Amino acid sequence: MAHIFTEANFQAEVLSSPVPVLVDFWAEWCGPCRVLGPIIEEIASEVDESKLKIGKVNVDQNAHLSTEHRVLSIPTMLIFKGGQEVGKIVGSMPKEELLAKLAPYLA
Amino acid sequence: MHNTIIIGSGPAGWTAAIYAARADLKPMVFEGYEPGGQLMTTTEVENFPGFEHGIQGPDLMSVMRKQAKRFETEIISAMVDSVKQIDGGFEVVSKGQTYQSKTVILSTGATARRLGLESEKALYGNGVSACATCDGFFFKGKNVIIVGGGDSAMEEATFLTRFAEKVFIVHRREEFRASKIMQERVKANSKIELILNSEVIEILGVDVGHVTGVKLRNTVSGETSEMNIDGVFASIGHEPNVALVKGLVDLDEKGYVKTIPGTSQTNIKGLFACGDVQDSRYRQAITAAGSGCMAALDVEKFLAGHE
């Protein structure tokens, strides 16, 4: 299961995480997000969490987080490492393509 | 060998699948890069019969997919890389795997046209958006531009005023193509301002990583100017997704797949087309669904004649 990140736990779960974290910014009313959602869940259930932690931020409920991290389009996936944003992937895509983009973190 | 392979998963593809599956043809559907198609980026669909109070585009597509699945449709979540003719049918390649089928239903739809600027590509997701319904939310209290002059540009401009402080419609000509009712709605909206006879020639902000403005050119005088803006949306029409069959089937003068009027038959026997990839005129969810039904019935008839 993908983690649920919120304004309340973002510091602890994402920014202070010892492993890299993939954060999927999404919303209920965004069609492409609903296509990507199950793909994110699938990847989350398959990857080794000691290498990459995967979770989601609902922008409706956490508008502050999207503003702070300059998310202007959804779905957007941000990758954090050591509290820093190190990667940004915009838009929905098939699972294989997303896995290829995440490959550097899964090696 | 499969009976039929359906390429594309918008209303045309799913309707074709529902009909083909119910005819016991065990269709296979390739969902493609944007499963659900264009309806996935719309909000309320108010004109699809059967939904008295409207339905959200993504919900409509999700129901159609479930309905197709209920009748033994095999769904593959991947792009098709190539289609070619072989003896007795077609060979479809996806992710290095080869599938053979007696018939193919092409329902690859159409894709929104982009402005085609380098700066647009560079700033995609950073103020440049391909989906007003997805991204309007992030422009609360900001100023945005929408490029275009048709109904969908007017519709998206109106939608964007829910969030944005000001929406500027930039259009190349003096007159809009949009229907009268849509134009009037836009003109009556105090948050919308029109910038006519103008085109966006560059989006500014690549150096800072997000959109800060645009460079405009007046299409009459040729003069250029800059204006500050936070977001850029484009609604300048669609291109049919024909790359897969270019060189294989005949296209019409607008570049859409040509079908024999009143049928879904292309010039290649056993290859049928439905939905927006072959329709430059109506392009509605319901006409796409209708043509998907036609394609499945045409396939059924074609197969019966070959057994």
Short mmCIF file of C-alpha atoms in Angstrom, two decimals:
data_model
loop_
_atom_site.label_atom_id
_atom_site.label_comp_id
_atom_site.label_asym_id
_atom_site.label_seq_id
_atom_site.Cartn_x
_atom_site.Cartn_y
_atom_site.Cartn_z
CA MET A 1 0.00 0.00 0.00
CA ALA A 2 1.18 3.49 -0.80
CA HIS A 3 1.60 5.75 2.23
CA ILE A 4 -0.69 8.70 2.80
CA PHE A 5 1.31 11.86 3.30
CA THR A 6 -0.25 14.99 4.77
CA GLU A 7 0.83 18.40 5.95
CA ALA A 8 1.01 16.90 9.43
CA ASN A 9 3.36 14.00 8.66
CA PHE A 10 5.29 15.29 5.63
CA GLN A 11 8.33 16.38 7.63
CA ALA A 12 8.64 13.10 9.49
CA GLU A 13 7.62 10.71 6.71
CA VAL A 14 9.16 12.40 3.68
CA LEU A 15 11.70 15.09 4.47
CA SER A 16 13.35 13.20 7.34
CA SER A 17 13.12 9.79 5.69
CA PRO A 18 16.40 7.87 5.61
CA VAL A 19 15.45 6.41 2.21
CA PRO A 20 14.36 8.27 -0.95
CA VAL A 21 10.63 8.96 -1.17
CA LEU A 22 8.34 9.17 -4.22
CA VAL A 23 5.38 11.46 -3.60
CA ASP A 24 2.41 11.38 -5.97
CA PHE A 25 0.38 14.60 -5.87
CA TRP A 26 -3.16 13.85 -6.94
CA ALA A 27 -6.84 14.75 -6.61
CA GLU A 28 -10.15 12.98 -6.96
CA TRP A 29 -11.30 15.28 -9.77
CA CYS A 30 -8.23 14.71 -11.94
CA GLY A 31 -8.80 11.99 -14.57
CA PRO A 32 -5.13 11.23 -15.35
CA CYS A 33 -4.50 10.96 -11.57
CA ARG A 34 -7.10 8.23 -11.39
CA VAL A 35 -5.32 6.35 -14.14
CA LEU A 36 -1.98 6.71 -12.38
CA GLY A 37 -3.32 5.87 -8.89
CA PRO A 38 -3.57 2.09 -9.32
CA ILE A 39 -0.14 2.05 -11.01
CA ILE A 40 1.38 3.82 -8.00
CA GLU A 41 -0.31 1.30 -5.69
CA GLU A 42 1.04 -1.60 -7.74
CA ILE A 43 4.57 -0.25 -7.72
CA ALA A 44 4.32 0.46 -3.99
CA SER A 45 3.41 -3.15 -3.32
CA GLU A 46 6.30 -4.42 -5.44
CA VAL A 47 9.32 -2.28 -4.61
CA ASP A 48 11.64 -2.77 -1.69
CA GLU A 49 10.77 -0.09 0.86
CA SER A 50 14.31 0.00 2.14
CA LYS A 51 15.23 1.49 -1.25
CA LEU A 52 12.27 3.69 -2.15
CA LYS A 53 9.28 4.69 -0.07
CA ILE A 54 6.12 5.52 -2.03
CA GLY A 55 3.16 7.63 -1.01
CA LYS A 56 0.47 10.06 -2.08
CA VAL A 57 -0.57 13.60 -1.26
CA ASN A 58 -4.16 14.64 -1.86
CA VAL A 59 -3.80 18.26 -3.02
CA ASP A 60 -7.36 19.14 -2.05
CA GLN A 61 -6.65 18.36 1.57
CA ASN A 62 -3.04 19.54 1.57
CA ALA A 63 -3.01 22.62 -0.65
CA HIS A 64 -0.14 24.02 1.35
CA LEU A 65 2.16 21.16 0.33
CA SER A 66 1.52 21.62 -3.39
CA THR A 67 2.18 25.35 -3.11
CA GLU A 68 5.37 24.83 -1.11
CA HIS A 69 6.72 22.30 -3.58
CA ARG A 70 5.60 24.24 -6.67
CA VAL A 71 3.26 21.61 -7.97
CA LEU A 72 1.30 23.34 -10.76
CA SER A 73 -0.02 20.31 -12.57
CA ILE A 74 -1.28 16.92 -11.49
CA PRO A 75 -0.41 14.18 -11.43
CA THR A 76 3.11 15.27 -10.49
CA MET A 77 5.49 12.92 -8.74
CA LEU A 78 8.33 14.40 -6.72
CA ILE A 79 11.28 12.43 -5.45
CA PHE A 80 12.88 13.49 -2.18
CA LYS A 81 16.25 12.35 -0.91
CA GLY A 82 17.71 13.61 2.34
CA GLY A 83 14.97 16.23 2.58
CA GLN A 84 15.77 17.64 -0.86
CA GLU A 85 13.70 17.42 -4.02
CA VAL A 86 15.88 15.49 -6.47
CA GLY A 87 13.41 14.55 -9.17
CA LYS A 88 10.13 15.60 -10.76
CA ILE A 89 7.94 13.50 -13.06
CA VAL A 90 4.89 15.19 -14.58
CA GLY A 91 1.86 13.40 -15.99
CA SER A 92 0.43 9.91 -16.04
CA MET A 93 2.27 7.14 -17.88
CA PRO A 94 2.29 3.35 -18.20
CA LYS A 95 3.83 1.35 -15.37
CA GLU A 96 6.92 0.24 -17.32
CA GLU A 97 7.77 3.79 -18.28
CA LEU A 98 7.44 4.98 -14.71
CA LEU A 99 9.54 2.08 -13.44
CA ALA A 100 12.23 3.00 -15.98
CA LYS A 101 12.29 6.54 -14.60
CA LEU A 102 12.54 5.21 -11.06
CA ALA A 103 15.24 2.68 -11.95
CA PRO A 104 18.11 4.79 -10.52
CA TYR A 105 16.42 4.64 -7.10
CA LEU A 106 15.60 0.95 -7.24
CA ALA A 107 19.01 -0.37 -8.23
CA MET B 1 -5.42 -15.98 -34.04
CA HIS B 2 -7.67 -13.45 -32.31
CA ASN B 3 -10.96 -12.42 -33.88
CA THR B 4 -10.47 -8.75 -33.26
CA ILE B 5 -7.99 -6.43 -31.62
CA ILE B 6 -9.26 -3.02 -30.57
CA ILE B 7 -6.66 -0.28 -30.30
CA GLY B 8 -7.73 2.57 -28.03
CA SER B 9 -9.91 2.87 -24.95
CA GLY B 10 -12.15 5.89 -25.32
CA PRO B 11 -15.92 5.62 -25.79
CA ALA B 12 -15.44 4.22 -29.33
CA GLY B 13 -13.05 1.47 -28.22
CA TRP B 14 -15.09 0.39 -25.19
CA THR B 15 -18.36 0.37 -27.11
CA ALA B 16 -16.75 -1.73 -29.85
CA ALA B 17 -15.47 -4.07 -27.12
CA ILE B 18 -18.89 -4.39 -25.46
CA TYR B 19 -20.57 -5.26 -28.76
CA ALA B 20 -17.80 -7.58 -29.95
CA ALA B 21 -17.67 -9.35 -26.59
CA ARG B 22 -21.41 -9.86 -26.51
CA ALA B 23 -21.13 -11.35 -30.00
CA ASP B 24 -18.72 -13.84 -28.42
CA LEU B 25 -15.72 -12.57 -30.38
CA LYS B 26 -13.53 -12.37 -27.25
CA PRO B 27 -12.00 -9.03 -28.21
CA MET B 28 -8.65 -7.82 -26.99
CA VAL B 29 -8.31 -4.11 -26.13
CA PHE B 30 -5.04 -2.20 -25.96
CA GLU B 31 -5.66 0.72 -23.62
CA GLY B 32 -2.78 2.83 -24.84
CA TYR B 33 -0.86 5.69 -23.33
CA GLU B 34 -3.89 7.64 -22.15
CA PRO B 35 -6.45 5.06 -21.01
CA GLY B 36 -9.97 6.42 -21.27
CA GLY B 37 -8.94 9.04 -23.82
CA GLN B 38 -10.01 12.64 -23.90
CA LEU B 39 -12.91 12.21 -21.48
CA MET B 40 -10.39 11.59 -18.72
CA THR B 41 -9.57 15.29 -18.71
CA THR B 42 -13.11 16.61 -18.79
CA THR B 43 -15.31 17.30 -15.80
CA GLU B 44 -19.08 17.05 -16.02
CA VAL B 45 -20.45 15.39 -19.16
CA GLU B 46 -24.01 16.64 -19.40
CA ASN B 47 -24.97 15.43 -22.86
CA PHE B 48 -24.37 11.68 -22.69
CA PRO B 49 -27.86 10.18 -22.81
CA GLY B 50 -28.79 8.01 -19.87
CA PHE B 51 -27.19 10.22 -17.23
CA GLU B 52 -29.97 12.60 -16.32
CA HIS B 53 -27.86 14.63 -13.91
CA GLY B 54 -24.59 14.37 -15.84
CA ILE B 55 -21.58 12.26 -15.07
CA GLN B 56 -17.89 13.02 -14.59
CA GLY B 57 -15.83 12.09 -17.69
CA PRO B 58 -13.47 9.74 -15.80
CA ASP B 59 -16.45 8.03 -14.11
CA LEU B 60 -18.13 7.46 -17.46
CA MET B 61 -14.98 5.83 -18.82
CA SER B 62 -14.54 3.70 -15.75
CA VAL B 63 -18.10 2.35 -16.09
CA MET B 64 -17.62 1.63 -19.81
CA ARG B 65 -14.40 -0.26 -19.04
CA LYS B 66 -16.15 -2.36 -16.39
CA GLN B 67 -19.00 -3.09 -18.75
CA ALA B 68 -16.58 -4.31 -21.44
CA LYS B 69 -14.72 -6.39 -18.90
CA ARG B 70 -17.91 -8.06 -17.70
CA PHE B 71 -18.34 -9.69 -21.13
CA GLU B 72 -14.94 -11.31 -21.48
CA THR B 73 -12.89 -8.56 -23.00
CA GLU B 74 -9.18 -9.08 -22.59
CA ILE B 75 -7.64 -5.76 -21.58
CA ILE B 76 -3.97 -4.98 -22.09
CA SER B 77 -2.62 -1.81 -20.48
CA ALA B 78 -0.05 -0.97 -23.08
CA MET B 79 0.62 0.94 -26.27
CA VAL B 80 0.60 -0.75 -29.63
CA ASP B 81 3.89 -0.16 -31.41
CA SER B 82 2.98 -1.35 -34.89
CA VAL B 83 0.25 -2.88 -37.02
CA LYS B 84 0.89 -4.66 -40.28
CA GLN B 85 -1.03 -6.84 -42.68
CA ILE B 86 -0.28 -10.55 -42.77
CA ASP B 87 -1.91 -13.46 -44.50
CA GLY B 88 -5.49 -13.71 -43.22
CA GLY B 89 -5.31 -10.71 -40.94
CA PHE B 90 -3.00 -8.44 -39.02
CA GLU B 91 0.02 -8.58 -36.79
CA VAL B 92 0.01 -6.21 -33.84
CA VAL B 93 3.20 -5.62 -31.85
CA SER B 94 3.18 -4.27 -28.31
CA LYS B 95 6.10 -4.21 -25.89
CA GLY B 96 8.02 -6.70 -28.02
CA GLN B 97 5.15 -9.16 -28.05
CA THR B 98 3.35 -10.13 -31.23
CA TYR B 99 -0.39 -10.70 -31.51
CA GLN B 100 -2.24 -11.95 -34.58
CA SER B 101 -5.81 -11.06 -35.34
CA LYS B 102 -8.26 -11.53 -38.18
CA THR B 103 -9.47 -7.94 -37.80
CA VAL B 104 -8.40 -4.70 -36.16
CA ILE B 105 -10.59 -1.90 -34.87
CA LEU B 106 -8.71 1.36 -34.75
CA SER B 107 -10.08 3.69 -32.07
CA THR B 108 -6.97 5.66 -31.19
CA GLY B 109 -8.81 8.97 -30.97
CA ALA B 110 -7.28 12.39 -31.20
CA THR B 111 -4.81 14.31 -29.07
CA ALA B 112 -4.92 17.96 -28.09
CA ARG B 113 -2.67 20.10 -30.22
CA ARG B 114 0.17 21.93 -28.50
CA LEU B 115 1.52 25.35 -29.39
CA GLY B 116 4.71 23.70 -30.57
CA LEU B 117 7.16 26.00 -28.78
CA GLU B 118 10.44 24.88 -27.19
CA SER B 119 9.63 26.99 -24.12
CA GLU B 120 6.25 25.27 -23.87
CA LYS B 121 7.94 21.88 -23.63
CA ALA B 122 10.48 23.12 -21.12
CA LEU B 123 7.82 24.56 -18.81
CA TYR B 124 5.27 21.76 -19.05
CA GLY B 125 4.07 21.04 -15.52
CA ASN B 126 5.57 24.31 -14.33
CA GLY B 127 2.85 26.68 -15.43
CA VAL B 128 2.19 25.22 -18.86
CA SER B 129 -0.75 22.85 -18.67
CA ALA B 130 -2.38 20.42 -21.05
CA CYS B 131 -5.39 19.94 -18.78
CA ALA B 132 -7.43 22.87 -17.47
CA THR B 133 -9.65 20.62 -15.36
CA CYS B 134 -6.62 19.03 -13.69
CA ASP B 135 -4.54 22.12 -13.14
CA GLY B 136 -6.90 25.09 -12.83
CA PHE B 137 -6.91 24.45 -9.08
CA PHE B 138 -3.26 25.53 -8.81
CA PHE B 139 -3.94 28.98 -10.21
CA LYS B 140 -6.12 30.37 -7.45
CA GLY B 141 -5.90 34.13 -7.50
CA LYS B 142 -3.41 34.06 -10.39
CA ASN B 143 -3.52 35.27 -13.98
CA VAL B 144 -3.64 32.79 -16.81
CA ILE B 145 -3.81 32.70 -20.58
CA ILE B 146 -5.82 30.34 -22.67
CA VAL B 147 -4.96 30.17 -26.35
CA GLY B 148 -7.74 29.33 -28.78
CA GLY B 149 -11.00 30.49 -30.31
CA GLY B 150 -13.31 27.50 -30.38
CA ASP B 151 -15.98 26.19 -28.05
CA SER B 152 -13.56 24.26 -25.91
CA ALA B 153 -11.37 27.35 -25.42
CA MET B 154 -14.44 29.29 -24.25
CA GLU B 155 -15.47 26.42 -21.99
CA GLU B 156 -12.05 26.09 -20.44
CA ALA B 157 -11.73 29.85 -20.00
CA THR B 158 -15.04 29.88 -18.15
CA PHE B 159 -13.93 26.92 -16.04
CA LEU B 160 -10.62 28.60 -15.18
CA THR B 161 -12.41 31.68 -13.78
CA ARG B 162 -13.47 29.50 -10.85
CA PHE B 163 -9.88 29.74 -9.67
CA ALA B 164 -7.96 32.41 -11.52
CA GLU B 165 -8.18 36.11 -10.83
CA LYS B 166 -8.07 36.91 -14.54
CA VAL B 167 -8.26 34.72 -17.65
CA PHE B 168 -6.98 36.14 -20.93
CA ILE B 169 -8.13 34.45 -24.12
CA VAL B 170 -5.47 34.87 -26.79
CA HIS B 171 -6.72 34.27 -30.30
CA ARG B 172 -5.02 34.66 -33.66
CA ARG B 173 -8.00 36.18 -35.41
CA GLU B 174 -10.53 38.94 -34.88
CA GLU B 175 -13.45 36.52 -34.66
CA PHE B 176 -14.00 33.37 -32.62
CA ARG B 177 -15.07 30.10 -34.16
CA ALA B 178 -16.98 29.29 -31.00
CA SER B 179 -20.76 29.08 -30.94
CA LYS B 180 -22.69 32.23 -30.15
CA ILE B 181 -23.88 31.02 -26.77
CA MET B 182 -20.32 30.23 -25.64
CA GLN B 183 -18.98 33.56 -26.90
CA GLU B 184 -21.70 35.44 -25.07
CA ARG B 185 -20.98 33.55 -21.87
CA VAL B 186 -17.33 34.55 -22.15
CA LYS B 187 -18.05 38.18 -22.99
CA ALA B 188 -20.39 38.48 -20.01
CA ASN B 189 -17.74 37.17 -17.62
CA SER B 190 -15.91 40.04 -15.95
CA LYS B 191 -12.93 37.84 -15.13
CA ILE B 192 -12.27 37.10 -18.81
CA GLU B 193 -10.42 39.47 -21.09
CA LEU B 194 -9.88 39.00 -24.81
CA ILE B 195 -6.60 39.53 -26.63
CA LEU B 196 -7.47 39.23 -30.30
CA ASN B 197 -5.30 39.13 -33.42
CA SER B 198 -2.47 37.84 -31.29
CA GLU B 199 -0.42 34.70 -30.91
CA VAL B 200 1.93 33.42 -28.26
CA ILE B 201 5.40 33.12 -29.78
CA GLU B 202 7.32 32.33 -26.60
CA ILE B 203 6.62 31.41 -23.01
CA LEU B 204 8.90 33.18 -20.57
CA GLY B 205 10.41 31.77 -17.40
CA VAL B 206 12.55 28.88 -18.63
CA ASP B 207 15.53 30.43 -16.77
CA VAL B 208 13.69 30.40 -13.43
CA GLY B 209 11.89 27.08 -13.94
CA HIS B 210 8.30 28.31 -14.01
CA VAL B 211 6.10 30.44 -16.23
CA THR B 212 6.52 34.18 -15.62
CA GLY B 213 5.04 35.57 -18.81
CA VAL B 214 4.56 35.29 -22.55
CA LYS B 215 5.78 37.01 -25.64
CA LEU B 216 2.91 37.91 -27.97
CA ARG B 217 2.90 38.90 -31.61
CA ASN B 218 0.11 40.91 -33.14
CA THR B 219 -0.93 38.98 -36.25
CA VAL B 220 -2.00 42.18 -38.04
CA SER B 221 0.75 44.66 -37.24
CA GLY B 222 3.50 42.12 -36.54
CA GLU B 223 4.41 44.00 -33.36
CA THR B 224 5.60 41.95 -30.41
CA SER B 225 5.00 42.58 -26.74
CA GLU B 226 5.48 40.85 -23.42
CA MET B 227 3.01 40.34 -20.63
CA ASN B 228 3.32 38.83 -17.16
CA ILE B 229 1.31 35.68 -16.59
CA ASP B 230 1.37 32.70 -14.21
CA GLY B 231 -0.10 29.97 -16.36
CA VAL B 232 -0.59 29.04 -20.02
CA PHE B 233 -3.31 26.70 -21.28
CA ALA B 234 -3.88 25.82 -24.92
CA SER B 235 -7.12 24.79 -26.55
CA ILE B 236 -6.30 24.90 -30.23
CA GLY B 237 -7.92 21.77 -31.56
CA HIS B 238 -6.94 18.17 -31.96
CA GLU B 239 -4.86 15.93 -34.20
CA PRO B 240 -6.06 12.42 -35.03
CA ASN B 241 -3.74 9.71 -33.73
CA VAL B 242 -2.90 8.09 -37.04
CA ALA B 243 0.84 7.45 -36.65
CA LEU B 244 0.18 3.73 -36.18
CA VAL B 245 -1.51 3.31 -39.57
CA LYS B 246 0.27 5.93 -41.65
CA GLY B 247 1.17 4.33 -44.95
CA LEU B 248 -1.23 1.48 -44.27
CA VAL B 249 -4.64 3.12 -44.66
CA ASP B 250 -5.96 6.04 -46.68
CA LEU B 251 -6.40 9.32 -44.83
CA ASP B 252 -8.74 12.14 -45.79
CA GLU B 253 -7.58 15.66 -46.70
CA LYS B 254 -7.65 16.64 -43.02
CA GLY B 255 -5.46 13.70 -42.06
CA TYR B 256 -8.19 11.57 -40.46
CA VAL B 257 -8.65 7.90 -41.31
CA LYS B 258 -10.97 7.55 -44.28
CA THR B 259 -13.92 5.21 -43.89
CA ILE B 260 -16.55 4.21 -46.41
CA PRO B 261 -19.48 6.55 -45.63
CA GLY B 262 -22.08 4.89 -43.45
CA THR B 263 -19.65 2.17 -42.32
CA SER B 264 -16.46 1.85 -40.28
CA GLN B 265 -14.60 0.09 -43.11
CA THR B 266 -11.25 1.57 -44.17
CA ASN B 267 -9.66 0.87 -47.54
CA ILE B 268 -7.91 -2.15 -45.99
CA LYS B 269 -10.12 -5.23 -45.68
CA GLY B 270 -10.54 -6.27 -42.07
CA LEU B 271 -9.34 -2.95 -40.70
CA PHE B 272 -12.09 -0.81 -39.23
CA ALA B 273 -11.96 2.65 -37.66
CA CYS B 274 -14.24 4.41 -35.22
CA GLY B 275 -14.31 7.44 -32.96
CA ASP B 276 -12.32 10.64 -33.31
CA VAL B 277 -9.52 9.10 -35.37
CA GLN B 278 -11.95 9.03 -38.30
CA ASP B 279 -14.28 11.88 -37.35
CA SER B 280 -13.24 15.50 -37.82
CA ARG B 281 -16.80 16.68 -37.79
CA TYR B 282 -18.81 15.58 -34.74
CA ARG B 283 -16.21 14.43 -32.20
CA GLN B 284 -18.69 13.74 -29.41
CA ALA B 285 -18.59 10.98 -26.81
CA ILE B 286 -21.90 9.69 -28.08
CA THR B 287 -20.96 9.74 -31.77
CA ALA B 288 -17.70 7.98 -30.91
CA ALA B 289 -19.62 5.34 -28.97
CA GLY B 290 -22.07 4.98 -31.86
CA SER B 291 -19.29 4.48 -34.37
CA GLY B 292 -17.66 1.95 -32.03
CA CYS B 293 -20.86 -0.06 -32.17
CA MET B 294 -20.79 0.17 -35.98
CA ALA B 295 -17.22 -1.11 -36.06
CA ALA B 296 -18.04 -4.15 -33.91
CA LEU B 297 -21.06 -5.01 -36.06
CA ASP B 298 -18.97 -4.55 -39.21
CA VAL B 299 -16.34 -6.89 -37.77
CA GLU B 300 -18.96 -9.47 -36.89
CA LYS B 301 -20.32 -9.39 -40.42
CA PHE B 302 -16.85 -9.49 -41.95
CA LEU B 303 -15.85 -12.55 -39.90
CA ALA B 304 -19.11 -14.34 -40.70
CA GLY B 305 -18.44 -13.84 -44.40
CA HIS B 306 -14.98 -15.37 -44.05
CA GLU B 307 -15.79 -18.58 -42.28
#
